[in-house]
Coordinates of C-alpha atoms and ligand atoms in Angstrom, one line a residue:
M213 CA 0.0 0.0 0.0
I214 CA 1.4 3.4 -1.0
E215 CA 1.2 5.8 1.9
N216 CA 0.2 9.4 1.1
N217 CA 1.8 10.6 4.3
K218 CA -1.4 12.0 5.6
T219 CA -1.9 11.2 9.3
V220 CA -5.1 10.3 11.0
A221 CA -5.9 10.2 14.7
I222 CA -8.5 7.7 15.8
I223 CA -10.0 8.0 19.2
G224 CA -11.3 4.7 20.5
Y225 CA -10.3 1.1 19.8
G226 CA -13.7 -0.6 20.0
P227 CA -15.1 -2.3 16.9
A228 CA -15.5 1.1 15.1
G229 CA -11.9 2.3 15.9
I230 CA -10.5 -1.2 15.0
C231 CA -12.0 -1.2 11.6
S232 CA -11.2 2.5 11.0
T233 CA -7.6 1.6 11.7
K234 CA -7.6 -1.2 9.1
C235 CA -9.4 1.0 6.5
S236 CA -6.9 3.8 7.1
I237 CA -4.0 1.6 6.4
E238 CA -5.7 0.2 3.3
N239 CA -6.2 3.7 2.0
G240 CA -2.6 4.8 2.6
L241 CA -3.2 6.9 5.7
I242 CA -1.0 6.7 8.7
P243 CA -3.2 6.0 11.8
T244 CA -2.5 6.6 15.4
V245 CA -5.1 5.2 17.7
F246 CA -5.8 6.5 21.2
E247 CA -7.4 4.0 23.5
M248 CA -7.9 5.0 27.2
S249 CA -8.1 1.4 28.4
S250 CA -5.3 -1.1 28.4
E251 CA -7.1 -3.4 25.9
L252 CA -9.0 -3.4 22.6
G253 CA -12.7 -4.1 22.1
G254 CA -14.6 -1.2 23.8
V255 CA -17.9 -2.5 25.0
W256 CA -16.8 -6.1 24.3
N257 CA -13.7 -5.8 26.4
P258 CA -14.3 -7.8 29.6
S259 CA -12.1 -5.4 31.6
I260 CA -14.3 -2.4 30.7
G261 CA -17.1 -4.5 32.2
K262 CA -20.2 -3.2 30.5
C263 CA -21.4 -6.7 29.5
W264 CA -22.8 -9.2 31.9
D265 CA -21.5 -12.8 32.0
N266 CA -24.3 -14.3 29.9
L267 CA -24.7 -11.5 27.4
T268 CA -25.2 -12.7 23.9
T269 CA -25.4 -10.6 20.8
N270 CA -28.8 -9.4 19.6
V271 CA -28.1 -10.2 15.9
S272 CA -26.5 -13.4 14.6
R273 CA -22.7 -13.7 14.1
Y274 CA -23.2 -13.9 10.4
V275 CA -24.4 -10.3 10.5
M276 CA -22.2 -9.2 13.4
C277 CA -18.9 -9.5 11.6
F278 CA -16.8 -7.6 9.2
S279 CA -17.1 -8.2 5.5
D280 CA -13.8 -9.9 5.0
F281 CA -13.3 -11.8 8.2
D282 CA -15.7 -14.3 9.7
Y283 CA -15.6 -16.1 13.1
H284 CA -13.6 -19.0 11.7
N285 CA -15.3 -21.4 14.0
D286 CA -18.5 -23.1 13.0
D287 CA -19.1 -24.4 16.5
Y288 CA -19.8 -20.9 18.0
D289 CA -23.4 -20.2 18.9
I290 CA -25.4 -18.3 16.4
F291 CA -25.8 -15.5 18.9
P292 CA -22.3 -15.5 20.4
N293 CA -21.5 -14.6 24.0
Y294 CA -19.8 -11.2 24.3
K295 CA -16.5 -13.0 25.1
T296 CA -16.7 -14.7 21.7
V297 CA -17.1 -11.3 20.1
Y298 CA -14.1 -10.1 22.1
Q299 CA -12.0 -13.0 20.9
Y300 CA -13.2 -12.3 17.3
L301 CA -12.0 -8.8 17.6
I302 CA -8.6 -10.0 18.9
N303 CA -8.4 -12.4 16.0
Y304 CA -9.2 -9.6 13.6
V305 CA -6.6 -7.2 14.9
N306 CA -4.0 -9.9 15.0
H307 CA -4.8 -11.0 11.5
F308 CA -4.4 -7.5 10.1
D309 CA -1.6 -6.6 12.5
L310 CA -3.3 -3.5 13.8
N311 CA -2.1 -3.2 17.4
K312 CA 1.2 -1.5 16.4
Y313 CA -0.8 1.6 15.6
V314 CA -2.4 1.9 19.0
L315 CA -1.4 3.9 22.1
F316 CA -3.2 2.1 24.9
N317 CA -3.8 3.7 28.3
S318 CA -4.0 7.0 26.4
M319 CA -7.0 9.2 27.2
V320 CA -7.7 12.1 24.8
F321 CA -9.0 15.1 26.7
K322 CA -8.6 17.9 24.2
V323 CA -9.1 18.2 20.5
E324 CA -8.4 21.5 18.7
R325 CA -8.6 22.5 15.1
I326 CA -5.6 24.5 14.3
N327 CA -4.5 26.5 11.3
G328 CA -0.9 27.6 11.0
G329 CA -0.3 27.1 14.7
N330 CA -3.4 29.0 15.8
T331 CA -6.5 27.4 17.3
I332 CA -9.6 27.8 15.1
D333 CA -12.1 29.0 17.7
D334 CA -14.2 31.7 16.2
D335 CA -17.5 31.3 14.4
N336 CA -16.1 32.5 11.1
E337 CA -13.5 29.9 10.7
N338 CA -12.6 28.8 7.3
D339 CA -12.2 25.1 7.5
D340 CA -11.9 24.7 3.8
D341 CA -8.4 26.0 4.2
K342 CA -6.2 23.0 3.4
N343 CA -3.8 23.9 6.2
S344 CA -6.4 23.1 8.9
K345 CA -5.1 20.4 11.2
I346 CA -6.1 18.6 14.3
K347 CA -4.2 18.8 17.6
I348 CA -4.8 15.9 19.9
T349 CA -3.8 16.2 23.6
W350 CA -3.9 13.1 25.7
R351 CA -2.8 11.8 29.1
N352 CA -1.0 8.5 29.6
N353 CA -2.9 6.8 32.4
I354 CA 0.3 4.9 33.5
N355 CA 2.8 7.7 33.9
N356 CA 0.2 10.5 34.2
K357 CA 2.1 12.6 31.6
T358 CA 0.4 14.8 29.0
Y359 CA 1.3 14.8 25.3
S360 CA 0.2 16.6 22.2
K361 CA 0.5 15.8 18.5
I362 CA -0.8 17.3 15.3
F363 CA -2.7 15.2 12.7
D364 CA -4.3 15.9 9.3
F365 CA -7.5 14.1 10.1
L366 CA -9.5 12.8 13.0
I367 CA -11.9 9.8 13.3
V368 CA -14.0 9.9 16.4
A369 CA -14.8 6.3 17.4
T370 CA -15.6 6.7 21.0
G371 CA -19.2 5.3 20.6
L372 CA -22.5 6.0 22.2
F373 CA -21.9 4.0 25.3
S374 CA -19.2 6.0 27.2
K375 CA -21.1 6.5 30.5
P376 CA -24.4 5.7 32.1
Q377 CA -27.2 8.1 31.1
S378 CA -27.9 10.5 33.9
S379 CA -31.1 9.7 35.7
S380 CA -33.2 12.3 37.6
V381 CA -35.0 9.3 39.2
Y382 CA -31.8 8.3 40.8
E383 CA -31.2 11.8 42.1
N384 CA -34.7 12.6 43.2
E385 CA -37.3 9.9 43.4
L386 CA -34.9 7.3 44.8
K387 CA -33.3 9.6 47.2
Q388 CA -35.1 8.1 50.2
F389 CA -34.6 4.5 49.0
T390 CA -32.6 2.4 51.5
G391 CA -32.1 -0.6 49.3
K392 CA -29.2 -0.9 46.8
I393 CA -29.2 0.9 43.5
I394 CA -27.0 -0.3 40.6
H395 CA -26.7 0.7 36.9
S396 CA -26.9 -2.1 34.4
Q397 CA -23.2 -1.7 33.6
D398 CA -22.5 -3.1 37.1
Y399 CA -24.7 -6.1 36.7
K400 CA -22.7 -9.3 36.1
N401 CA -25.0 -12.3 36.9
N402 CA -28.0 -13.2 39.0
E403 CA -26.1 -14.5 42.1
N404 CA -26.8 -11.5 44.3
Y405 CA -30.5 -11.5 43.6
K406 CA -31.5 -15.0 44.9
G407 CA -34.7 -14.6 46.9
K408 CA -34.7 -10.8 46.7
N409 CA -37.3 -8.3 45.5
V410 CA -35.9 -6.3 42.6
V411 CA -37.2 -3.4 40.5
V412 CA -35.7 -3.0 37.1
L413 CA -36.2 0.4 35.6
G414 CA -36.1 0.6 31.8
S415 CA -37.7 -0.9 28.7
S416 CA -34.9 -1.6 26.3
T417 CA -32.6 -4.6 25.7
S418 CA -30.7 -4.5 29.0
A419 CA -33.9 -4.2 31.1
C420 CA -35.5 -7.2 29.3
E421 CA -32.4 -9.4 29.3
I422 CA -31.4 -8.6 32.9
S423 CA -34.9 -9.0 34.3
A424 CA -35.3 -12.3 32.3
E425 CA -32.1 -13.6 34.0
I426 CA -32.7 -12.4 37.5
S427 CA -36.3 -13.5 37.5
M428 CA -35.1 -17.1 37.5
V429 CA -33.9 -16.6 41.1
T430 CA -35.7 -13.6 42.6
K431 CA -38.6 -13.6 44.9
K432 CA -40.2 -10.8 43.0
C433 CA -39.0 -9.1 39.8
I434 CA -40.8 -5.9 38.7
V435 CA -40.0 -4.1 35.4
V436 CA -40.9 -0.4 35.3
G437 CA -40.6 0.9 31.7
H438 CA -41.2 4.5 30.5
E439 CA -41.5 3.6 26.9
N440 CA -43.3 0.7 25.5
S441 CA -41.6 -1.5 23.0
F442 CA -42.6 -4.7 21.3
I443 CA -40.4 -7.5 22.4
Y444 CA -39.3 -9.7 19.5
G445 CA -37.7 -13.1 20.0
K446 CA -34.1 -13.3 18.7
L447 CA -35.5 -16.3 16.8
L448 CA -38.6 -15.7 14.7
P449 CA -40.7 -18.1 12.7
N450 CA -39.8 -18.4 9.1
E451 CA -42.1 -17.7 6.2
N452 CA -44.2 -20.8 6.5
G453 CA -43.8 -21.0 10.3
T454 CA -42.0 -24.3 10.2
K455 CA -38.8 -23.2 11.9
L456 CA -37.3 -20.5 14.1
V457 CA -34.6 -18.5 12.4
P458 CA -32.4 -15.5 13.6
L459 CA -34.4 -12.3 13.4
D460 CA -31.7 -10.6 11.2
S461 CA -32.3 -13.3 8.6
I462 CA -35.8 -11.9 8.2
L463 CA -35.4 -8.2 9.0
F464 CA -32.4 -7.5 6.7
Q465 CA -33.4 -9.4 3.6
R466 CA -32.6 -7.2 0.7
S467 CA -35.7 -7.5 -1.5
K468 CA -38.0 -6.9 1.5
S469 CA -35.9 -4.0 2.7
Y470 CA -36.2 -2.2 -0.7
E471 CA -39.9 -2.9 -0.7
Q472 CA -40.3 -1.3 2.7
Q473 CA -38.1 1.6 1.8
S474 CA -40.5 2.6 -1.0
L475 CA -43.6 2.6 1.2
S476 CA -45.2 5.8 2.4
K477 CA -45.0 6.6 6.1
E478 CA -48.6 5.4 6.5
D479 CA -48.0 2.1 4.7
F480 CA -44.7 1.6 6.6
S481 CA -46.6 2.1 9.8
K482 CA -49.2 -0.5 8.7
L483 CA -46.5 -2.9 7.8
K484 CA -44.9 -2.5 11.3
K485 CA -48.3 -3.3 12.8
Q486 CA -48.6 -6.4 10.6
M487 CA -45.2 -7.5 11.8
N488 CA -46.1 -6.9 15.4
I489 CA -49.2 -9.0 14.9
K490 CA -47.2 -11.7 13.3
Y491 CA -44.3 -11.9 15.7
C492 CA -45.7 -10.5 19.0
P493 CA -49.4 -11.5 19.0
N494 CA -49.4 -11.9 22.7
Q495 CA -48.4 -8.3 23.2
I496 CA -51.5 -6.9 21.4
K497 CA -54.7 -6.3 23.5
H498 CA -57.3 -7.1 20.8
I499 CA -55.6 -10.4 20.1
N500 CA -54.8 -11.5 23.6
P501 CA -56.8 -9.4 26.1
T502 CA -55.6 -11.4 29.1
S503 CA -52.0 -11.2 28.3
K504 CA -49.6 -10.0 31.0
I505 CA -47.5 -8.1 28.5
I506 CA -49.7 -5.8 26.5
V507 CA -47.9 -3.1 24.5
N508 CA -49.9 0.1 25.1
S509 CA -49.3 3.3 23.2
P510 CA -52.2 5.5 22.4
N511 CA -50.9 6.8 19.1
D512 CA -48.4 4.0 18.1
K513 CA -45.8 6.8 17.9
T514 CA -43.1 5.8 20.3
L515 CA -43.1 2.1 19.7
G516 CA -39.7 0.6 19.1
F517 CA -38.8 -3.0 19.4
V518 CA -36.3 -5.0 21.4
A519 CA -34.9 -8.4 20.8
S520 CA -34.8 -10.8 23.7
L521 CA -34.6 -14.6 24.0
S522 CA -36.7 -15.3 27.1
Y523 CA -38.2 -12.1 28.5
V524 CA -41.7 -12.7 27.2
E525 CA -41.7 -16.2 28.4
Q526 CA -40.7 -15.1 31.9
V527 CA -43.5 -12.5 32.0
E528 CA -46.0 -15.1 30.8
K529 CA -44.9 -17.5 33.5
G530 CA -45.6 -14.8 36.0
L531 CA -42.0 -14.5 37.1
I532 CA -41.8 -10.8 36.0
S533 CA -44.5 -8.2 36.7
V534 CA -44.6 -5.4 34.2
F535 CA -45.5 -1.8 34.6
C536 CA -45.1 -0.4 31.1
G537 CA -46.8 2.1 28.9
N538 CA -48.5 5.4 29.9
Q539 CA -45.2 6.6 31.1
F540 CA -44.9 4.4 34.1
T541 CA -42.0 5.3 36.3
I542 CA -40.8 5.4 39.9
T543 CA -42.3 8.5 41.5
S544 CA -41.1 8.3 45.1
S545 CA -39.5 6.1 47.6
S546 CA -39.3 5.7 51.4
G547 CA -37.1 3.1 53.0
K548 CA -37.6 -0.1 51.0
T549 CA -41.0 1.0 49.6
I550 CA -41.2 2.3 46.1
T551 CA -44.1 4.1 44.5
I552 CA -44.7 3.5 40.8
S553 CA -47.1 5.8 38.9
N554 CA -48.2 6.6 35.4
S555 CA -49.4 9.5 33.4
I556 CA -53.1 8.6 33.8
G557 CA -53.0 8.9 37.6
E558 CA -52.6 5.2 38.6
S559 CA -50.2 4.6 41.5
F560 CA -48.9 1.4 43.0
K561 CA -46.7 0.8 46.1
E562 CA -44.1 -2.0 46.1
E563 CA -42.7 -2.9 49.5
N564 CA -39.5 -4.6 50.7
I565 CA -37.6 -3.8 47.6
D566 CA -33.9 -4.9 48.0
F567 CA -32.5 -3.7 44.7
V568 CA -33.3 -1.2 41.9
I569 CA -31.4 -1.9 38.7
L570 CA -31.3 1.2 36.4
C571 CA -31.3 0.1 32.8
N572 CA -31.6 3.6 31.4
G573 CA -28.9 3.3 28.9
Y574 CA -25.7 5.2 28.1
Q575 CA -24.6 8.4 26.6
P576 CA -21.6 9.4 24.6
D577 CA -18.8 11.6 26.0
L578 CA -17.4 14.2 23.6
S579 CA -16.0 16.4 26.3
F580 CA -12.6 16.5 24.5
F581 CA -14.2 18.8 21.9
D582 CA -14.4 22.6 22.3
E583 CA -17.7 24.4 22.4
N584 CA -17.7 25.4 18.7
I585 CA -17.4 21.8 17.5
L586 CA -20.1 20.6 19.9
K587 CA -22.4 23.4 18.8
S588 CA -21.9 22.6 15.2
V589 CA -23.1 19.0 15.8
D590 CA -25.9 20.0 18.1
Y591 CA -24.5 17.8 20.8
L592 CA -27.1 16.6 23.2
P593 CA -25.8 13.6 25.1
S594 CA -29.1 12.9 26.8
D595 CA -30.8 12.3 23.4
S596 CA -30.3 8.6 23.2
K597 CA -31.5 8.4 19.6
R598 CA -29.6 11.3 18.2
P599 CA -26.9 12.7 20.5
V600 CA -25.1 14.4 17.6
C601 CA -26.5 15.7 14.3
L602 CA -24.3 14.8 11.4
Y603 CA -24.4 14.7 7.6
K604 CA -25.1 11.0 6.8
N605 CA -24.3 10.2 10.5
I606 CA -20.6 10.9 9.7
F607 CA -19.6 14.6 9.1
A608 CA -20.1 17.8 11.0
P609 CA -21.1 20.7 8.9
N610 CA -17.9 22.8 9.2
S611 CA -15.2 20.4 10.2
K612 CA -14.2 18.5 7.0
N613 CA -11.2 16.8 8.5
I614 CA -13.2 15.3 11.4
A615 CA -15.5 12.3 10.9
F616 CA -17.6 10.4 13.4
V617 CA -18.0 6.6 13.0
S618 CA -20.7 4.6 14.8
F619 CA -22.6 7.5 16.3
F620 CA -25.9 5.9 15.3
R621 CA -27.7 2.6 16.1
S622 CA -28.6 0.2 13.4
L623 CA -27.2 -2.7 11.6
F624 CA -24.0 -1.8 13.3
V625 CA -20.9 -3.7 12.2
A626 CA -21.7 -3.7 8.5
E627 CA -22.6 -0.1 8.5
V628 CA -19.6 1.0 10.7
E629 CA -17.3 -0.8 8.3
L630 CA -18.7 0.8 5.3
M631 CA -18.6 4.2 7.0
S632 CA -14.9 3.6 7.9
R633 CA -14.2 2.7 4.3
M634 CA -16.0 5.8 3.1
I635 CA -14.3 8.2 5.5
T636 CA -10.8 6.8 4.8
M637 CA -11.3 6.9 1.1
I638 CA -12.4 10.5 1.3
F639 CA -9.5 11.5 3.6
S640 CA -7.0 9.8 1.3
G641 CA -8.5 11.6 -1.7
K642 CA -9.7 8.4 -3.5
I643 CA -13.2 9.8 -3.6
P644 CA -14.3 13.4 -3.3
Y645 CA -15.6 15.1 -0.1
P646 CA -19.3 15.7 -0.1
T647 CA -19.7 19.3 -1.3
D648 CA -20.7 22.1 1.1
H649 CA -24.0 22.2 -0.7
E650 CA -24.5 18.4 -0.1
I651 CA -23.6 18.8 3.6
Q652 CA -25.9 21.8 4.1
N653 CA -28.8 20.1 2.3
G654 CA -28.3 16.7 3.9
F655 CA -27.6 18.0 7.4
V656 CA -30.6 17.5 9.7
N657 CA -30.9 19.5 12.8
R658 CA -32.7 18.1 15.8
E659 CA -35.5 20.7 15.1
N660 CA -36.0 20.2 11.4
N661 CA -35.9 16.4 11.2
N662 CA -38.9 15.9 9.1
N663 CA -37.9 14.1 6.0
N664 CA -40.3 12.0 4.1
N665 CA -38.6 8.7 3.8
N666 CA -39.1 5.9 6.3
N667 CA -35.5 5.4 6.8
N668 CA -32.6 7.1 5.2
T669 CA -29.2 8.2 6.3
N670 CA -30.6 11.3 7.9
D671 CA -33.1 9.5 10.1
P672 CA -32.3 9.3 13.8
P673 CA -29.9 6.4 14.5
Y674 CA -32.0 3.5 15.6
F675 CA -31.2 -0.1 16.3
L676 CA -32.7 -2.8 14.1
V677 CA -34.5 -0.4 11.7
A678 CA -35.9 -2.0 8.7
G679 CA -34.0 -0.2 5.9
S680 CA -30.6 -0.9 7.4
T681 CA -29.7 -3.0 4.4
V682 CA -30.7 -0.2 2.0
L683 CA -28.6 2.2 4.1
C684 CA -25.6 -0.1 3.8
D685 CA -26.2 -0.4 0.0
Q686 CA -26.4 3.4 -0.3
I687 CA -23.0 3.9 1.3
A688 CA -21.6 0.9 -0.6
K689 CA -22.8 2.5 -3.9
E690 CA -21.2 5.8 -3.1
I691 CA -17.8 4.1 -2.5
G692 CA -18.1 1.8 -5.5
V693 CA -18.4 -1.5 -3.7
L694 CA -22.1 -2.3 -4.4
P695 CA -22.6 -5.1 -7.0
D696 CA -24.7 -4.1 -10.0
F697 CA -27.7 -6.3 -9.2
E698 CA -29.3 -5.9 -12.6
K699 CA -26.1 -6.9 -14.4
L700 CA -25.6 -9.8 -11.9
K701 CA -29.1 -11.1 -12.7
Q702 CA -27.8 -11.8 -16.2
T703 CA -24.3 -12.9 -15.5
D704 CA -24.7 -14.9 -12.3
P705 CA -28.4 -15.4 -11.6
K706 CA -27.6 -17.8 -8.7
L707 CA -25.5 -15.2 -6.9
Y708 CA -28.1 -12.6 -7.7
E709 CA -30.8 -14.7 -6.1
L710 CA -28.7 -15.2 -2.9
L711 CA -28.1 -11.5 -2.6
W712 CA -31.5 -10.2 -3.5
N713 CA -33.8 -12.8 -2.0
G714 CA -31.4 -14.6 0.3
Y715 CA -29.9 -13.5 3.6
F716 CA -28.0 -10.4 4.3
T717 CA -24.2 -10.9 4.5
P718 CA -21.6 -8.2 4.9
A719 CA -19.4 -10.1 2.4
T720 CA -21.7 -8.6 -0.3
Y721 CA -19.5 -5.5 -0.1
R722 CA -16.3 -7.4 -1.0
L723 CA -17.6 -8.6 -4.4
V724 CA -16.6 -5.5 -6.4
G725 CA -14.5 -2.3 -6.1
C726 CA -11.8 -1.2 -3.8
G727 CA -10.7 -4.0 -1.4
S728 CA -12.7 -6.6 -3.2
N729 CA -12.0 -10.4 -3.0
P730 CA -14.9 -11.8 -5.1
K731 CA -14.0 -15.5 -4.7
V732 CA -13.8 -15.4 -0.9
A733 CA -16.8 -13.1 -0.7
K734 CA -18.9 -15.4 -2.9
E735 CA -17.9 -18.4 -0.8
M736 CA -19.0 -16.6 2.3
I737 CA -22.3 -15.6 0.9
E738 CA -23.0 -19.1 -0.3
K739 CA -22.0 -20.5 3.1
V740 CA -24.2 -18.2 5.1
N741 CA -27.2 -18.9 2.9
K742 CA -26.6 -22.6 3.2
I743 CA -26.5 -22.4 7.0
Y744 CA -29.7 -20.3 7.1
N745 CA -31.5 -22.5 4.6
N746 CA -30.6 -25.6 6.6
L747 CA -32.0 -23.8 9.7
C748 CA -35.2 -22.9 7.8
D749 CA -35.9 -26.3 6.2
Ligands
FAD267 C1 -24.4 -4.0 27.2 C2 -24.3 -3.8 25.7 C3 -24.7 -4.7 24.8 C4 -24.6 -4.5 23.4 N1 -25.0 -5.5 22.6 C5 -24.9 -5.3 21.2 C6 -25.2 -6.3 20.3 O1 -25.6 -7.4 20.7 N2 -25.1 -6.1 19.0 C7 -24.6 -4.9 18.5 O2 -24.5 -4.7 17.3 N3 -24.3 -3.9 19.4 C8 -24.4 -4.1 20.7 N4 -24.1 -3.1 21.6 C9 -23.7 -1.8 21.0 C10 -22.1 -1.7 21.0 O3 -21.8 -0.6 21.7 C11 -21.6 -1.7 19.7 O4 -21.7 -3.0 19.1 C12 -20.1 -1.4 19.6 O5 -19.3 -1.9 20.7 C13 -19.8 0.0 19.4 O6 -18.5 0.1 19.0 P1 -17.7 1.5 19.1 O7 -16.3 1.1 18.7 O8 -18.4 2.5 18.4 O9 -17.8 1.9 20.7 P2 -17.2 1.1 22.0 O10 -17.3 -0.3 21.8 O11 -17.9 1.8 23.1 O12 -15.7 1.6 22.0 C14 -15.3 2.9 22.2 C15 -13.8 2.9 22.7 O13 -13.4 4.3 22.8 C16 -12.6 4.4 24.0 N5 -12.6 5.8 24.4 C17 -13.7 6.5 24.7 N6 -13.4 7.8 25.0 C18 -12.1 7.9 24.9 C19 -11.1 9.0 25.0 N7 -11.5 10.2 25.4 N8 -9.8 8.7 24.8 C20 -9.4 7.4 24.4 N9 -10.3 6.4 24.3 C21 -11.6 6.6 24.5 C22 -13.3 3.5 25.0 O14 -12.4 3.1 26.0 C23 -13.7 2.3 24.1 O15 -12.7 1.3 24.1 C24 -24.2 -3.3 22.9 C25 -23.8 -2.3 23.9 C26 -23.9 -2.5 25.2 C27 -23.5 -1.4 26.2

């Protein structure tokens, strides 16, 4: 690879930073990675400790992998434990020899844009100036010394999960609670909860998975959720209902994703309802009025969905009591008694509560940026769906040499990899920057987020959105790695069929263009389809 002598600083060495490092090298950039912990992997790193012992991925490992490197072990579970993902990341960095670019134990605490030695800090900065550089200042956690270095580019790969989301409930309503309060990041397994009464606050994946696990041993397990989400199984019935298949094999199928993409908002909403009826009938009142897990939202507006293996089953068995919908939350506490109320005036008291587990999510930490940069991306860490506003979830409006990778929630690994490829191709000059006009037109402020499509690159980042496949294809097309499906229909109809009507595989993006390896990619696509077809038969 010919280096173009342009340097790139990458902050974070989780999955996003790891693949940005690889892509930087492939595109001739010279990367330096800053990772504040002593190991790779971010969320998946056991020493960072955000995952609990039995955490398994919410999508299958055939989707949760990079396009040119699979798990190399057919015995792994289809939804691997987090330690398997961690091992996968270790194998990946070793295979591509990436660790030599990393400064571990190095916490970045200041990022400045400089121009000819001066900090760019006024509102009239001219970032188009090719002399604009990035100054990174970091602290080595071992010797406590501070260092600075100047780079041509910056990739921010610090993720959405830097610190627990602040909770006013913790500071106010639980002030008088004398039991123990923990955040989900400190939950490891159900040992401490044997025979205890536990309230779990939250309605997303961690609330479902943790309550499902502790309810196997608790005396009482109560889930209090603000929002109301449909809970999908990680395995869903296939087309003819004969087998259970991983949810990603259904949700990310290309032909269906394109069909969904072309629907109006009303039709898309209808389709979501049909899917909920098909996959979560026991959560819909008119289908199952006596169900213990009715999803209840007056206008269907806020409904998301969560993937969980056994939460619904535990609720149906009566092992979890649910207070969800109508904005149920904890409203006060006294000693070990907790009051739970909703927006329509109902109130319930739960006594002898030993633990409250806060599953209210995480927020990013971009405190290393100055005010101007944070203002330009409309930084609002408490907005869990869109903490930063970016062009295509990547670029800030006036900082062309700064890119964000993985500041969104959706198909994750495949999209992050495509974004990393795009960013590093742009930084290395292989493909042009988006024009100012494109950025201005495509940039969506929090206030004016009212586009017409169901899902496009400007929509709020959202996990498991239908349309993720289309989103990946859009990025792939821009960087020249999307196969020409119409042409393929003629030249290789079998492969076309697998790509269009078969199962989503990141290897699709290694069939053509920069960094392609068509033979290996085709083998991978065939292998994954064969595995899924065998599951489906
Ligand atoms: C409990 C849990 C379960 C999850 N399960 C799934 C799942 O099943 N499937 C899925 O697709 N996603 C899942 N996710 C989302 C997960 O975060 C992403 O898969 C992925 O880890 C994000 O990668 P990342 O590199 O962007 O961020 P991270 O993995 O968070 O890595 C960011 C890295 O940046 C470093 N860093 C941060 N700030 C600085 C700084 N100032 N200086 C230096 N280094 C810094 C951190 O130490 C960390 O190593 C889960 C998240 C959590 C919390």
